[in-house]
CSV table of C-alpha atoms and ligand atoms in Angstrom, one decimal:
chain,number,residue,atom,x,y,z
A,221,MET,CA,2.4,66.6,15.8
A,222,LYS,CA,5.6,65.5,14.9
A,223,HIS,CA,6.3,61.9,16.1
A,224,LYS,CA,8.4,61.2,19.0
A,225,ILE,CA,11.5,58.9,19.1
A,226,SER,CA,12.1,56.8,22.7
A,227,PRO,CA,15.4,55.2,22.2
A,228,SER,CA,15.2,51.3,24.2
A,229,LEU,CA,18.3,51.4,26.8
A,230,LEU,CA,18.1,47.7,26.5
A,231,ALA,CA,20.8,47.8,23.4
A,232,ALA,CA,23.2,50.4,25.0
A,233,ASN,CA,26.7,49.5,26.3
A,234,PHE,CA,25.6,48.5,30.0
A,235,ALA,CA,29.1,48.6,30.6
A,236,ASN,CA,29.4,52.3,30.0
A,237,LEU,CA,25.7,53.6,30.4
A,238,ALA,CA,26.7,57.3,31.0
A,239,ASP,CA,28.1,57.7,27.7
A,240,ASP,CA,25.0,56.5,26.1
A,241,ILE,CA,22.9,58.7,28.5
A,242,GLU,CA,24.8,61.7,27.6
A,243,MET,CA,24.4,60.8,24.0
A,244,ILE,CA,20.6,60.7,24.5
A,245,ASN,CA,20.4,64.1,26.2
A,246,ARG,CA,22.5,65.7,23.4
A,247,SER,CA,20.5,64.0,20.5
A,248,GLU,CA,17.0,64.9,19.3
A,249,ALA,CA,15.5,61.8,21.2
A,250,ASP,CA,12.1,62.8,22.9
A,251,TRP,CA,11.8,60.2,25.9
A,252,LEU,CA,14.2,57.4,27.2
A,253,HIS,CA,12.4,53.8,26.9
A,254,LEU,CA,13.4,51.5,29.6
A,255,ASP,CA,12.7,47.7,29.7
A,256,ILE,CA,12.1,46.0,33.2
A,257,MET,CA,11.6,42.3,32.8
A,258,ASP,CA,11.2,39.8,35.7
A,259,GLY,CA,12.1,36.4,34.2
A,260,VAL,CA,8.2,35.5,35.0
A,261,PHE,CA,6.0,37.6,32.2
A,262,VAL,CA,8.8,37.1,29.9
A,263,PRO,CA,11.7,34.7,29.6
A,264,ASN,CA,14.4,37.2,30.5
A,265,ILE,CA,15.6,39.4,33.1
A,266,SER,CA,17.2,42.8,32.4
A,267,PHE,CA,17.4,45.6,35.1
A,268,GLY,CA,15.5,47.3,38.0
A,269,PHE,CA,14.7,50.1,40.1
A,270,PRO,CA,18.3,51.1,41.4
A,271,VAL,CA,19.6,51.1,37.8
A,272,ILE,CA,16.6,53.4,36.7
A,273,LYS,CA,17.3,55.7,39.8
A,274,ALA,CA,20.7,56.3,38.7
A,275,ILE,CA,19.8,56.7,35.1
A,276,SER,CA,17.1,59.5,36.1
A,277,LYS,CA,20.0,61.2,37.9
A,278,ILE,CA,21.8,62.1,34.6
A,279,CYS,CA,19.2,61.9,32.0
A,280,LYS,CA,17.4,64.9,30.9
A,281,LYS,CA,14.9,63.2,28.8
A,282,PRO,CA,11.4,62.0,30.1
A,283,LEU,CA,11.6,58.3,31.3
A,284,ASP,CA,9.3,55.9,29.4
A,285,VAL,CA,9.3,53.1,31.5
A,286,HIS,CA,7.9,49.5,29.8
A,287,LEU,CA,7.1,47.0,32.8
A,288,MET,CA,7.2,43.1,31.4
A,289,ILE,CA,6.3,41.8,35.1
A,290,VAL,CA,3.5,40.3,36.7
A,291,ASN,CA,1.7,42.1,39.4
A,292,PRO,CA,2.8,45.7,38.1
A,293,GLU,CA,0.5,47.5,40.5
A,294,LYS,CA,2.9,46.5,43.5
A,295,PHE,CA,5.6,48.8,42.0
A,296,ILE,CA,3.7,51.8,41.4
A,297,PRO,CA,5.4,53.8,44.3
A,298,ALA,CA,8.7,52.4,43.1
A,299,VAL,CA,8.4,53.4,39.5
A,300,LYS,CA,7.2,56.8,40.9
A,301,ALA,CA,10.3,57.0,43.1
A,302,THR,CA,12.6,56.9,39.8
A,303,GLY,CA,11.1,59.9,38.4
A,304,ALA,CA,9.5,58.3,35.5
A,305,LYS,CA,7.1,60.2,33.3
A,306,ILE,CA,5.1,57.2,31.9
A,307,MET,CA,4.2,54.0,33.6
A,308,ASN,CA,3.4,51.3,31.0
A,309,VAL,CA,1.8,48.2,32.1
A,310,HIS,CA,0.8,45.1,30.0
A,311,TYR,CA,-2.7,44.1,29.3
A,312,GLU,CA,-2.1,40.5,29.7
A,313,ALA,CA,-0.6,41.2,33.2
A,314,CYS,CA,-3.5,43.1,34.7
A,315,PRO,CA,-6.9,41.2,35.5
A,316,HIS,CA,-8.0,44.9,36.7
A,317,LEU,CA,-6.7,47.1,34.4
A,318,HIS,CA,-8.9,50.1,35.0
A,319,ARG,CA,-8.2,50.3,38.5
A,320,VAL,CA,-4.0,49.7,37.7
A,321,ILE,CA,-4.4,53.0,35.5
A,322,GLN,CA,-6.1,54.9,37.9
A,323,GLN,CA,-3.7,54.5,40.5
A,324,ILE,CA,-0.8,55.3,38.0
A,325,ARG,CA,-2.7,58.5,37.6
A,326,GLU,CA,-3.2,59.1,41.2
A,327,ALA,CA,0.7,58.5,41.7
A,328,GLY,CA,1.2,61.2,39.3
A,329,MET,CA,2.4,59.4,36.3
A,330,GLU,CA,1.1,59.2,32.7
A,331,PRO,CA,-0.5,55.6,32.6
A,332,ALA,CA,0.0,53.5,29.5
A,333,VAL,CA,-1.0,49.9,28.4
A,334,THR,CA,1.0,47.6,26.2
A,335,ILE,CA,-0.6,44.8,24.4
A,336,ASN,CA,1.0,41.9,23.0
A,337,PRO,CA,1.4,40.6,19.3
A,338,SER,CA,-1.6,38.0,20.1
A,339,THR,CA,-3.8,40.6,21.9
A,340,PRO,CA,-6.5,42.2,19.6
A,341,VAL,CA,-6.7,46.2,19.6
A,342,PHE,CA,-10.4,45.8,20.2
A,343,LEU,CA,-9.8,44.4,23.7
A,344,LEU,CA,-8.8,48.2,24.6
A,345,LYS,CA,-12.4,49.7,23.6
A,346,ASP,CA,-13.4,50.2,27.4
A,347,ILE,CA,-10.1,51.6,28.5
A,348,ILE,CA,-8.9,53.5,25.6
A,349,LYS,CA,-10.2,56.9,26.8
A,350,GLU,CA,-8.2,56.5,30.1
A,351,VAL,CA,-4.7,56.0,29.0
A,352,TYR,CA,-2.1,58.4,27.9
A,353,LEU,CA,-0.6,55.9,25.6
A,354,VAL,CA,-1.1,52.4,24.0
A,355,LEU,CA,2.0,50.5,23.5
A,356,ILE,CA,1.8,48.1,20.5
A,357,MET,CA,4.3,45.2,20.6
A,358,SER,CA,5.8,44.6,17.3
A,359,VAL,CA,7.8,41.6,18.5
A,360,ASN,CA,6.8,39.0,21.5
A,361,PRO,CA,8.5,41.1,24.6
A,362,GLY,CA,11.7,39.8,26.1
A,363,PHE,CA,14.5,40.4,24.0
A,364,GLY,CA,15.9,43.1,21.7
A,365,GLY,CA,17.0,42.4,18.0
A,366,GLN,CA,14.1,40.7,16.9
A,367,LYS,CA,12.5,40.5,13.6
A,368,PHE,CA,9.6,43.1,13.1
A,369,ILE,CA,5.7,41.4,12.8
A,370,GLU,CA,4.3,43.0,9.5
A,371,HIS,CA,0.8,42.7,11.1
A,372,SER,CA,1.7,45.5,13.6
A,373,VAL,CA,1.1,48.1,10.9
A,374,GLU,CA,-2.7,47.0,10.8
A,375,LYS,CA,-3.1,47.0,14.5
A,376,VAL,CA,-1.7,50.5,14.4
A,377,LYS,CA,-4.2,51.5,11.8
A,378,GLU,CA,-7.2,49.6,13.8
A,379,LEU,CA,-6.0,51.6,16.9
A,380,ARG,CA,-5.9,54.8,15.2
A,381,MET,CA,-9.4,54.0,14.2
A,382,LEU,CA,-10.4,53.5,17.9
A,383,ILE,CA,-8.7,56.3,19.2
A,384,ASP,CA,-10.3,58.8,16.3
A,385,GLU,CA,-14.1,57.3,16.8
A,386,THR,CA,-13.7,57.3,20.8
A,387,GLY,CA,-12.3,60.8,21.0
A,388,SER,CA,-9.3,59.5,23.0
A,389,LYS,CA,-6.3,61.4,23.0
A,390,ALA,CA,-4.0,58.3,23.4
A,391,LEU,CA,-0.7,58.3,21.6
A,392,ILE,CA,0.1,55.2,19.9
A,393,GLU,CA,3.8,53.8,20.6
A,394,VAL,CA,5.3,51.0,18.8
A,395,ASP,CA,8.2,48.5,20.4
A,396,GLY,CA,9.9,45.9,18.5
A,397,GLY,CA,12.3,45.7,15.3
A,398,VAL,CA,11.5,49.4,14.4
A,399,ASN,CA,14.2,50.4,11.9
A,400,MET,CA,14.5,52.6,9.1
A,401,LYS,CA,12.8,50.4,6.8
A,402,THR,CA,9.7,49.7,9.4
A,403,ALA,CA,9.4,53.2,11.1
A,404,PRO,CA,8.0,54.8,7.5
A,405,LEU,CA,5.0,52.2,7.4
A,406,LEU,CA,4.2,52.7,11.2
A,407,LEU,CA,4.0,56.5,10.9
A,408,GLU,CA,2.1,56.2,7.8
A,409,ALA,CA,-0.5,53.8,9.6
A,410,GLY,CA,-0.7,56.3,12.4
A,411,ALA,CA,2.0,56.2,15.0
A,412,ASP,CA,2.7,58.8,17.1
A,413,VAL,CA,6.0,57.3,19.1
A,414,LEU,CA,8.8,54.8,17.9
A,415,VAL,CA,10.8,52.9,20.2
A,416,ALA,CA,14.0,51.7,18.8
A,417,GLY,CA,17.0,49.7,20.4
A,418,ASN,CA,19.3,48.0,18.1
A,419,ALA,CA,18.4,50.2,14.9
A,420,ILE,CA,19.6,53.1,16.7
A,421,PHE,CA,22.5,51.5,19.4
A,422,SER,CA,24.2,49.4,16.6
A,423,THR,CA,24.5,52.4,14.2
A,424,PRO,CA,28.0,53.8,13.7
A,425,SER,CA,26.4,57.2,15.1
A,426,PRO,CA,23.5,56.6,17.1
A,427,GLU,CA,22.9,60.4,17.4
A,428,GLU,CA,22.6,60.6,13.6
A,429,THR,CA,20.2,57.7,13.7
A,430,ILE,CA,17.8,59.3,16.1
A,431,HIS,CA,18.1,62.6,13.9
A,432,GLN,CA,17.2,60.3,10.7
A,433,MET,CA,14.3,58.6,12.5
A,434,LYS,CA,13.0,62.2,13.6
A,435,THR,CA,13.0,63.6,10.2
A,436,LEU,CA,11.0,60.7,8.6
B,715,DX5,C1,11.8,43.9,23.9
B,715,DX5,C2,11.6,45.3,24.5
B,715,DX5,C3,12.0,46.2,23.6
B,715,DX5,C4,13.1,46.2,22.9
B,715,DX5,C5,13.4,46.5,21.2
B,715,DX5,O1,10.8,43.3,24.9
B,715,DX5,O2,10.4,45.9,25.0
B,715,DX5,O3,12.1,47.7,23.8
B,715,DX5,O4,14.4,46.7,23.3
B,715,DX5,O5,14.5,46.2,20.8
B,715,DX5,P1,14.9,46.3,19.2
B,715,DX5,O6,14.5,47.7,18.8
B,715,DX5,O7,16.2,46.0,18.9
B,715,DX5,O8,13.5,45.6,18.4
B,716,ZN,ZN1,10.2,48.3,25.4
């Protein structure tokens, strides 16, 4: 399977989102990655449901919603109402992760779990067969434009082994500091989906950069 690219809207021009979403529609991007922050789980606040709803009206690509919030289970209906394809919750924010994953699936979305840089891959052993996707954070969540944590490549390899051993069909997504240098290492290690914010939106032609990342 060819890897997927999920550009992170956090690095787009918030004063002119429609232009950036039209660019995403024209581009080879597979999904659009949306980062929701609550100022509690992470030390930053981004945007919320009214913004996602407005985006979903004009975006033709499936929405990959990454919730960096406490108690994400409270917002399953709100995420569903935006038309999102994937609802991504943090392992560290869910003491009852198995239940949350079932609820996301019952609501008609693809359930995904995200792990922070300090959370080991082996903790996913008992949930790996239940999820559509695992997102490995390769920076500490909360901000775009941070430096890639090299150890993330090892985590992708470990996760690939866990998926293969268990017969899980989960996709491996990586988020944070992904660029034209780090992307090949991640793909080589077994990543299926690359999230990139600054490495796409801060280039002269984001559409061309998406094409280049897609052809790696
Ligand atoms: C960070 C977010 C990322 C962020 C990545 O907490 O989860 O999706 O937008 O930004 P870059 O690609 O610039 O590191
Ligand atoms: Zn993200």
